[in-house]
PDB file of C-alpha atoms and ligand atoms in Angstrom:
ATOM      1  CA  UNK Z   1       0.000   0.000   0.000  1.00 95.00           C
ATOM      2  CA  UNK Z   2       1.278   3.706  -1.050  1.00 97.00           C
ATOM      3  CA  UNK Z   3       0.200   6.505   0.092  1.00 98.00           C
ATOM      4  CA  UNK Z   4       1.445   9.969  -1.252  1.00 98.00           C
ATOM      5  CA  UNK Z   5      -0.641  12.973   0.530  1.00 98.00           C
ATOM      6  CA  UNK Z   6       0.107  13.298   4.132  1.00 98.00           C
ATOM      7  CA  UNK Z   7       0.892  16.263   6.733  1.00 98.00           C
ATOM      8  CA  UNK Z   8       2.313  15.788   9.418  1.00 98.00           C
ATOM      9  CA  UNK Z   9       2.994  18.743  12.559  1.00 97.00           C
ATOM     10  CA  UNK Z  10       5.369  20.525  10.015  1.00 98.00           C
ATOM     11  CA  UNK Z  11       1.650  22.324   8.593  1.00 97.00           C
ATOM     12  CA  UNK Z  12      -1.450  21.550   9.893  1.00 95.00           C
ATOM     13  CA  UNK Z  13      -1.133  17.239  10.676  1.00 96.00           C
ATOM     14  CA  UNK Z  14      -1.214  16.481  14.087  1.00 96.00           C
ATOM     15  CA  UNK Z  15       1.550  13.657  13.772  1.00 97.00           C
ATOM     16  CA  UNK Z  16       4.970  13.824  14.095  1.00 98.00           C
ATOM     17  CA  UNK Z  17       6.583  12.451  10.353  1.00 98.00           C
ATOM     18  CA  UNK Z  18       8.247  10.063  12.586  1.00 98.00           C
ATOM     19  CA  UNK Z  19       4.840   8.883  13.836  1.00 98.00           C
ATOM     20  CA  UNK Z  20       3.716   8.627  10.548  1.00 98.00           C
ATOM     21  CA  UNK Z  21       6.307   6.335   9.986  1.00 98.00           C
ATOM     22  CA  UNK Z  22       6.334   4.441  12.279  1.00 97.00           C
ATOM     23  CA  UNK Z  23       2.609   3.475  12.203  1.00 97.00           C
ATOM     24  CA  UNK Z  24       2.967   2.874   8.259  1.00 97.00           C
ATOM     25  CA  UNK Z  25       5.506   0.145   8.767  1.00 97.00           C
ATOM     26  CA  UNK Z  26       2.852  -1.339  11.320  1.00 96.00           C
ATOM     27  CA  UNK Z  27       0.817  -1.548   8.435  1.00 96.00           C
ATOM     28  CA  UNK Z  28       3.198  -2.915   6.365  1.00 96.00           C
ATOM     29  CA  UNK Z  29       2.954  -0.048   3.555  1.00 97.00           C
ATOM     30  CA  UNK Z  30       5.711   0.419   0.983  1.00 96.00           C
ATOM     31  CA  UNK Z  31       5.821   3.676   0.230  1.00 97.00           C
ATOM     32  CA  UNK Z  32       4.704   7.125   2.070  1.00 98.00           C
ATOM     33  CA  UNK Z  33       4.997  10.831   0.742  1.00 98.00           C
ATOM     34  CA  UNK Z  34       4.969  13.459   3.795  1.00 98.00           C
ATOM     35  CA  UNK Z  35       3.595  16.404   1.860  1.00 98.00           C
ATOM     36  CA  UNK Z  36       3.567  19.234   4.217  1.00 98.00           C
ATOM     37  CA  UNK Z  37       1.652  22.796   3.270  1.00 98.00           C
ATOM     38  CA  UNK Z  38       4.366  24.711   1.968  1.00 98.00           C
ATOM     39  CA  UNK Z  39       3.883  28.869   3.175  1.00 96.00           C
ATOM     40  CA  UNK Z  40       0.228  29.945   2.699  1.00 95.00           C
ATOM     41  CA  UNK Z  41      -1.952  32.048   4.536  1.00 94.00           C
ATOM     42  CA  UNK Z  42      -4.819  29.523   4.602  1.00 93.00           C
ATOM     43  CA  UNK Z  43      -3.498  27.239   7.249  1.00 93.00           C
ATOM     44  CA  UNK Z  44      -0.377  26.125   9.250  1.00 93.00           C
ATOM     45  CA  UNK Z  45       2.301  25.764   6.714  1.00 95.00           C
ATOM     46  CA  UNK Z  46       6.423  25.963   6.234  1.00 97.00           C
ATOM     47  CA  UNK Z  47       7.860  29.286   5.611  1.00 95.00           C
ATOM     48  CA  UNK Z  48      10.405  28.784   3.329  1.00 93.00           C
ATOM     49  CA  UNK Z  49      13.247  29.603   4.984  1.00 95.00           C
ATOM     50  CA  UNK Z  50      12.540  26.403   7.232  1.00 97.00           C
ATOM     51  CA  UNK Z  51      12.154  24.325   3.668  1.00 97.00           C
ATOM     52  CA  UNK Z  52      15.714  22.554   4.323  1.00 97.00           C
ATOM     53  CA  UNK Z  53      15.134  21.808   8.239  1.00 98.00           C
ATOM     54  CA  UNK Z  54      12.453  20.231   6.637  1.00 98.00           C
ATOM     55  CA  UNK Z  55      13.652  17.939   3.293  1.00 97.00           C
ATOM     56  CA  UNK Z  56      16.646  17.168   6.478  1.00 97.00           C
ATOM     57  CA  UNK Z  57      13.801  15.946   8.721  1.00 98.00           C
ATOM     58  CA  UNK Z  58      12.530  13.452   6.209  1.00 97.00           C
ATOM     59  CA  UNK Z  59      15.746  12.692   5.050  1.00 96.00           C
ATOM     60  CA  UNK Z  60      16.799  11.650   8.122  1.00 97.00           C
ATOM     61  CA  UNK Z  61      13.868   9.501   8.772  1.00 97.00           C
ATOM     62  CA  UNK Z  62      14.608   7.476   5.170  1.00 95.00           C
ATOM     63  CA  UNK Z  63      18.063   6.613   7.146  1.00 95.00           C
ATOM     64  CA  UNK Z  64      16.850   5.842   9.865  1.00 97.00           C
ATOM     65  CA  UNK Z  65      14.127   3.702   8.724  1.00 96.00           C
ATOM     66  CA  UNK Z  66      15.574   1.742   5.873  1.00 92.00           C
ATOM     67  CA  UNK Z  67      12.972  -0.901   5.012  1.00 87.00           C
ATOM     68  CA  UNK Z  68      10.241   1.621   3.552  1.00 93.00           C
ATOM     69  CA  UNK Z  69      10.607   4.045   1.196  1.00 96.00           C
ATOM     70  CA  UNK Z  70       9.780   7.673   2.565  1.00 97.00           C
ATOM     71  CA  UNK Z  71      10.097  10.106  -0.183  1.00 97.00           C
ATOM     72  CA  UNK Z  72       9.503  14.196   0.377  1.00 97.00           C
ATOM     73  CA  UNK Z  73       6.613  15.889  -1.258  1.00 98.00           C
ATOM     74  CA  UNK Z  74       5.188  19.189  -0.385  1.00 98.00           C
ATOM     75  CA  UNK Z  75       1.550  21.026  -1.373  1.00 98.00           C
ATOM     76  CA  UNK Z  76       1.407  24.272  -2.295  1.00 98.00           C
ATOM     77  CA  UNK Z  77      -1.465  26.547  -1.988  1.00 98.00           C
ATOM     78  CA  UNK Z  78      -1.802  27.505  -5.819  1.00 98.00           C
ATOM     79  CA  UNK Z  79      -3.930  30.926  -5.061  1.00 98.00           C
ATOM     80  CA  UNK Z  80      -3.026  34.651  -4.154  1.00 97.00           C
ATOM     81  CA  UNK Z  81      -2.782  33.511  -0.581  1.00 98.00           C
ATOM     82  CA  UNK Z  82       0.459  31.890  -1.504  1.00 97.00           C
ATOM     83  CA  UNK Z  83       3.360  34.317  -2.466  1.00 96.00           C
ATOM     84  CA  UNK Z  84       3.940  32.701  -5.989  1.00 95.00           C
ATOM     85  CA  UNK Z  85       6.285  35.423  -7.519  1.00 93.00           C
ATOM     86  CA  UNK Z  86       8.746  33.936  -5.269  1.00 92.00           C
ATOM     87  CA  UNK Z  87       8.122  30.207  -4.810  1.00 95.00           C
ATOM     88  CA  UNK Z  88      10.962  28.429  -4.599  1.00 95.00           C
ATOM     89  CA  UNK Z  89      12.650  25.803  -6.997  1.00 95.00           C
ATOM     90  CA  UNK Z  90      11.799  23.165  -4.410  1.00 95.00           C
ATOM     91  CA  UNK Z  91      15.578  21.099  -5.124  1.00 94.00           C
ATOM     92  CA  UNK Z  92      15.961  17.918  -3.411  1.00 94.00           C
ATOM     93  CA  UNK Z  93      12.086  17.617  -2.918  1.00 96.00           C
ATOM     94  CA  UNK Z  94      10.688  14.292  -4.918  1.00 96.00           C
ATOM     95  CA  UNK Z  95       7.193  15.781  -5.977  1.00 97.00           C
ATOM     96  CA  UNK Z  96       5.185  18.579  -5.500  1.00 98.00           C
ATOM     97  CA  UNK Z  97       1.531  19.000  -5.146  1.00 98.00           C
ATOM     98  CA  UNK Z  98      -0.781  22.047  -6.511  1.00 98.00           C
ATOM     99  CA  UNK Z  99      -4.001  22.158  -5.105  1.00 98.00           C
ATOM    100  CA  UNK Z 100      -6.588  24.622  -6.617  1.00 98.00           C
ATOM    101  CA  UNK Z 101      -5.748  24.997 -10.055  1.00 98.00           C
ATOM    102  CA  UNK Z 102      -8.032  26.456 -11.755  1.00 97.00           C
ATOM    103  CA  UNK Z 103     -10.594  25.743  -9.024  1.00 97.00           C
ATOM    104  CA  UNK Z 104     -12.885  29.163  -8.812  1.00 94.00           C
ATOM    105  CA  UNK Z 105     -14.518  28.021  -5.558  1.00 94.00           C
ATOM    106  CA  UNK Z 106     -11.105  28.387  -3.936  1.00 96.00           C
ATOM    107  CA  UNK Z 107      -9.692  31.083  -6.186  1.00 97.00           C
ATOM    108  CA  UNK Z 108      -6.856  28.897  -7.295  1.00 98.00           C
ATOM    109  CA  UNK Z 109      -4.817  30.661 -10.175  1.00 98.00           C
ATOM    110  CA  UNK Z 110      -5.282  29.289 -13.704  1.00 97.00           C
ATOM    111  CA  UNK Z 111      -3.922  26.152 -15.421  1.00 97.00           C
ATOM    112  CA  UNK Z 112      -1.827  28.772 -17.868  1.00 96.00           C
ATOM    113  CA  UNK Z 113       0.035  30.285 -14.767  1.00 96.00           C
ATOM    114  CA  UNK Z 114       0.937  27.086 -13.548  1.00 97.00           C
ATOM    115  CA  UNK Z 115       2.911  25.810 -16.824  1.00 96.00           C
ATOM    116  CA  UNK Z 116       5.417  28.823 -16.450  1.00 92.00           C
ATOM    117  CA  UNK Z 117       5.711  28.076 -13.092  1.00 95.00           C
ATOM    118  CA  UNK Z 118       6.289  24.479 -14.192  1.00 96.00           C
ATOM    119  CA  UNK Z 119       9.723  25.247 -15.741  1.00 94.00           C
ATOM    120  CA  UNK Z 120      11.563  26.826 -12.394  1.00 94.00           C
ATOM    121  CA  UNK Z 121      10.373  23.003 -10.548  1.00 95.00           C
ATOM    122  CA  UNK Z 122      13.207  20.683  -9.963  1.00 87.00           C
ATOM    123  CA  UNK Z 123      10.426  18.300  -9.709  1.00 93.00           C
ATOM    124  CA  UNK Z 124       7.432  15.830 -10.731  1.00 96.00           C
ATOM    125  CA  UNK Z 125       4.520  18.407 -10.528  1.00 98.00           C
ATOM    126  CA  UNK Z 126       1.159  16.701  -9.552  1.00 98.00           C
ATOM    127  CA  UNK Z 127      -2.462  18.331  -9.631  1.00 98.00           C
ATOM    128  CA  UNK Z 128      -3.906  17.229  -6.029  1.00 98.00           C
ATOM    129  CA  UNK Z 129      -7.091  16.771  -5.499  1.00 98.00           C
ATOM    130  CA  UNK Z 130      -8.472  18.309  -8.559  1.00 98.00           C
ATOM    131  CA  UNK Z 131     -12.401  18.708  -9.463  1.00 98.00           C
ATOM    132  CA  UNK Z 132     -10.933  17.985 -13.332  1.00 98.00           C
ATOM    133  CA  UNK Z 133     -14.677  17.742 -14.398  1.00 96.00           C
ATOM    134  CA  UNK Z 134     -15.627  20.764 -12.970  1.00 96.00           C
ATOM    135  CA  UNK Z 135     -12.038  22.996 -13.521  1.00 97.00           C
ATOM    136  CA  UNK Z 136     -11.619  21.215 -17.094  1.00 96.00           C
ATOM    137  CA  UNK Z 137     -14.485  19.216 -18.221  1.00 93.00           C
ATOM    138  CA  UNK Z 138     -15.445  22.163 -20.534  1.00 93.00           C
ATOM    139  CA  UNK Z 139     -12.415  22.346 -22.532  1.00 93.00           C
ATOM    140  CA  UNK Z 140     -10.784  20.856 -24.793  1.00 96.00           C
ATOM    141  CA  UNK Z 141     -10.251  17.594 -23.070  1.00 96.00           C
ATOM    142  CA  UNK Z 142      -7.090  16.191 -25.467  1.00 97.00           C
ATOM    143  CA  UNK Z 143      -5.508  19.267 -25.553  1.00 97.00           C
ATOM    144  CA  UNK Z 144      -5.102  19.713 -21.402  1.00 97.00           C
ATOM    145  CA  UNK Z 145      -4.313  16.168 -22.069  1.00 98.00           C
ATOM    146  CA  UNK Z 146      -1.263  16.958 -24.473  1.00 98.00           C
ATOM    147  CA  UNK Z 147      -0.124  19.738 -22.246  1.00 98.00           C
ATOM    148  CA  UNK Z 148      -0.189  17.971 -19.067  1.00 98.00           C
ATOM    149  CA  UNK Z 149       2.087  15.275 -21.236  1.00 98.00           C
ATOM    150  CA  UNK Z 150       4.966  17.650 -22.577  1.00 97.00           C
ATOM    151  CA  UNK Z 151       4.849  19.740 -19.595  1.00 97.00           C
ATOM    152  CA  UNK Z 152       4.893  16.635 -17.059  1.00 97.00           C
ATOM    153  CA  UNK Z 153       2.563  17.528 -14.448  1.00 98.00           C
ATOM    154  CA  UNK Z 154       0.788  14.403 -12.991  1.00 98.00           C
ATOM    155  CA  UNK Z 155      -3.002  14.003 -11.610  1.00 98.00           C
ATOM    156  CA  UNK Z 156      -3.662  12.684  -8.005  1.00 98.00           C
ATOM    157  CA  UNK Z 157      -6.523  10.211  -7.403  1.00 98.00           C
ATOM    158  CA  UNK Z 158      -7.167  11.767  -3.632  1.00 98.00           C
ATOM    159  CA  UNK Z 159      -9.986   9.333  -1.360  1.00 97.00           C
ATOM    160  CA  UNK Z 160     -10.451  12.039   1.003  1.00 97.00           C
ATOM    161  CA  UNK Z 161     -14.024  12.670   1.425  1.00 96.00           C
ATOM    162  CA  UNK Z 162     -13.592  16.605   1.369  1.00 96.00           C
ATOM    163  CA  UNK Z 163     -12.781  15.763  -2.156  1.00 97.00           C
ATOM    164  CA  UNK Z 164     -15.835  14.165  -3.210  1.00 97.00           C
ATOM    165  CA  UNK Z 165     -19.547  15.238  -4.306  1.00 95.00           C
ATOM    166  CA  UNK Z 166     -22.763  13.375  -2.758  1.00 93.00           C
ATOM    167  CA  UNK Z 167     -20.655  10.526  -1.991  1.00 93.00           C
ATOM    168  CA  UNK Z 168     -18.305  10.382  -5.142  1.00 97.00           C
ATOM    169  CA  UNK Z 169     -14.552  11.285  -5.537  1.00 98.00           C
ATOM    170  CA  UNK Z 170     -13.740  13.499  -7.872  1.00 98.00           C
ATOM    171  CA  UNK Z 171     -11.796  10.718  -9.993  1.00 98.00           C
ATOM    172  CA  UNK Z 172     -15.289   8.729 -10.277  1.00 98.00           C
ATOM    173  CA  UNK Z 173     -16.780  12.193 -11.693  1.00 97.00           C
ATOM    174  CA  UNK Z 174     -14.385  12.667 -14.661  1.00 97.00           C
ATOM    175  CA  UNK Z 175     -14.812   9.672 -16.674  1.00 95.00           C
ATOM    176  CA  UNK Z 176     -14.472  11.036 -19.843  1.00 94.00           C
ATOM    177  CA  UNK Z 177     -10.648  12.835 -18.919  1.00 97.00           C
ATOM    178  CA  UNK Z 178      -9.768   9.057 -17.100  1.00 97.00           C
ATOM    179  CA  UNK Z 179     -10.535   7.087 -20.776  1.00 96.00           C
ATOM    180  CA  UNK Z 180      -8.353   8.808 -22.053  1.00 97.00           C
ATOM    181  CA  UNK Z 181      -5.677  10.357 -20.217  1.00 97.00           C
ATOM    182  CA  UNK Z 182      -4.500   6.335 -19.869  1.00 96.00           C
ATOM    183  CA  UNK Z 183      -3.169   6.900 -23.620  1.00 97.00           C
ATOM    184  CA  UNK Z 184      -0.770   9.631 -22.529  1.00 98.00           C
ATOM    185  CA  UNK Z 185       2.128   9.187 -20.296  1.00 98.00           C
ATOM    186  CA  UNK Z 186       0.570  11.506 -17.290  1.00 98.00           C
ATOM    187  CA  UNK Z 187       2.110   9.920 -13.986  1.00 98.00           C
ATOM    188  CA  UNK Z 188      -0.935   9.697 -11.975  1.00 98.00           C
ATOM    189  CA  UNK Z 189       0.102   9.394  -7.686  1.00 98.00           C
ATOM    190  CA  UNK Z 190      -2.795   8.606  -5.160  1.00 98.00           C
ATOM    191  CA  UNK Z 191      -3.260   9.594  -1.699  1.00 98.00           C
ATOM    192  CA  UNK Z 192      -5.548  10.611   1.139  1.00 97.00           C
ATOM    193  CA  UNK Z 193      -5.053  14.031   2.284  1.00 97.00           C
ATOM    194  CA  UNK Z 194      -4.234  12.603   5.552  1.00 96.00           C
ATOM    195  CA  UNK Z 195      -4.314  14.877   8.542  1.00 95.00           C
ATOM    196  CA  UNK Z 196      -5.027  13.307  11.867  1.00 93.00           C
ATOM    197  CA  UNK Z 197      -7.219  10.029  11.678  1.00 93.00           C
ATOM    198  CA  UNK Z 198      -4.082   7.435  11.478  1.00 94.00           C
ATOM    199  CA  UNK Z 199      -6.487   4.847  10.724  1.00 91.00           C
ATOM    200  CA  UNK Z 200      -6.824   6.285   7.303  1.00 92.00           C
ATOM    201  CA  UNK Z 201      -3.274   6.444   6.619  1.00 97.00           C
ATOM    202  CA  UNK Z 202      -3.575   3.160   4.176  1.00 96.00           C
ATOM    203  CA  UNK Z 203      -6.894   4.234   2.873  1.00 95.00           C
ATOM    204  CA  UNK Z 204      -6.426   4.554  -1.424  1.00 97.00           C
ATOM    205  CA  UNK Z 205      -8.559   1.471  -1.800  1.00 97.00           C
ATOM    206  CA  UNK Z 206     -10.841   3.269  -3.850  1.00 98.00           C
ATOM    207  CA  UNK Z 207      -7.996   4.865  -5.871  1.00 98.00           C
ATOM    208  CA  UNK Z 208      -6.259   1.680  -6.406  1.00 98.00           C
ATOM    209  CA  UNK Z 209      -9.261   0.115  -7.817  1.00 98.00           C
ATOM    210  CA  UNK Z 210     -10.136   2.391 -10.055  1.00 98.00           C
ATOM    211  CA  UNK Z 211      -6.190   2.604 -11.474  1.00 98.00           C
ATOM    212  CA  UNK Z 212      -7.639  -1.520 -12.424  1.00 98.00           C
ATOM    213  CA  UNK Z 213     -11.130  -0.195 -13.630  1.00 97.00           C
ATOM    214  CA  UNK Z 214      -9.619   2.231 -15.669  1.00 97.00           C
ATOM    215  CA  UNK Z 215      -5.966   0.790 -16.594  1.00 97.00           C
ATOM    216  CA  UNK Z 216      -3.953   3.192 -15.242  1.00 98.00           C
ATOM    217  CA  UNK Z 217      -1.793   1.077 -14.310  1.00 98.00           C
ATOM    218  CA  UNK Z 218       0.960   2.823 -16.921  1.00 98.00           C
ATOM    219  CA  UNK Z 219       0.202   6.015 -15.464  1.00 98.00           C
ATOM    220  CA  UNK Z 220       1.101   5.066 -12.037  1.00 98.00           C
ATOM    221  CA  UNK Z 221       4.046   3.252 -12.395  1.00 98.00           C
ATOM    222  CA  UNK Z 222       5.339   6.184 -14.576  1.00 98.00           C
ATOM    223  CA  UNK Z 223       4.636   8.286 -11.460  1.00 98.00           C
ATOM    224  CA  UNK Z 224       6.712   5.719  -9.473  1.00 97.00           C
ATOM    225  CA  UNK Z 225       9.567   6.021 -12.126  1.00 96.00           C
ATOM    226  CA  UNK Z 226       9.603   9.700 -12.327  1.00 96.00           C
ATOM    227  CA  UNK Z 227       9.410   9.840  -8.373  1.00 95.00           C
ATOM    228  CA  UNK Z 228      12.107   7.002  -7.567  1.00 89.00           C
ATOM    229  CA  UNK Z 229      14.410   8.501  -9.838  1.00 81.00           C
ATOM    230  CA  UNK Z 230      14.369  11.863  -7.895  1.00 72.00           C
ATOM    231  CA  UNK Z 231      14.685   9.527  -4.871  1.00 75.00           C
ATOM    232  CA  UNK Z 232      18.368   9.383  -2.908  1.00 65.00           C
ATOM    233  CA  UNK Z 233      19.445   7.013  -0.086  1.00 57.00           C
TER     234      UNK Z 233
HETATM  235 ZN1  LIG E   1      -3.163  18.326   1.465  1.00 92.47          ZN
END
């Protein structure tokens, strides 16, 4: 089991990463991504001159805990309450999450901003979260497709129930963009927003059957490629 959305007491988690850790090897996971809120003015997050204390934190833990893989991800607030003019390149990191892209209801900052953005990342970039239907469903679906492609930003399949609508994930709502964003090499990560419950920590089920339902198979295992080539011992 995987899991690659979680804070942890660096933002607004109530767990230690250690903790985090610790309880994912009691459920014999293979892989967890401690994705803290990077600076924002919506919650608890890292300023970024504490970005290095930090990647040194998680680092650390991968030492110290050699028999799962514990890779550093971080989520950044993609709206004017984040200062974007001078995010950072986010070197050493293994992914980064943008949450609100083009989502109105939270005034995230367009798709277009995003892809110059894109560039200054030393980093996979994933969308987390998103409400594609809603944010993208009216566009042209192939062409977001294409861009996402050459520009490689990724799509998270995210089981939190914030992230749902009368009962459905967002993922479930956006069959159209699924069918066919398998034929593109899009990484596409999964995780569950995970802030306190610990009992939730292994909960992408849902996510990891509908990567069979839908073969996206591909699309994850690129996202494992892309991520576990960033990733250092
Ligand atoms: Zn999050």
């Amino acid at each position: 089991m995987m899991n690659f959305h979680i804070h942890t007491t660096w933002s607004d988690g109530i767990y230690t990463p250690e903790i985090i850790v610790k309880e994912a090897i009691k459920k014999r996971m293979e892989k967890i991504g401690i994705t803290d809120h990077y600076q924002t003015r919506k919650v608890s997050s890292i300023p970024s001159k504490y970005l290095t204390m930090y990647l040194e934190d998680i680092h650390a833990l991968r030492k110290k805990y050699r028999d799962m893989e514990i890779y550093a991800g971080i989520e950044v607030d993609f709206s004017p309450r984040t200062d974007i003019s001078s995010l950072p390149d986010f070197k050493g990191f293994d992914f980064v999450l943008f949450e609100y892209v083009q989502d109105s209801l939270w005034d995230g900052y367009p798709f277009w901003m995003l892809l110059d953005i894109r560039k200054k990342i030393d980093a996979p970039v994933i969308l987390a979260h998103n409400d594609l239907m809603r944010n993208f469903g009216n566009t042209d679906i192939n062409a977001f497709l294409r861009v996402l492609e050459v520009d490689e930003i990724g799509i998270e399949l995210n089981t939190n129930p914030n992230y749902t609508k009368l009962g459905e994930p967002y993922y479930r709502l956006a069959p159209e963009i699924f069918e066919r964003l398998r034929r593109y090499n899009i990484p596409v990560s999964i995780g569950s927003d995970l802030h306190e419950d610990l009992e939730y920590l292994d909960d992408v089920e849902d996510a990891l059957s509908f990567i069979q339902e839908t073969h996206l198979e591909k699309n994850l295992k690129l996202f494992l490629k892309r991520i576990g080539d960033k990733y250092e011992r």
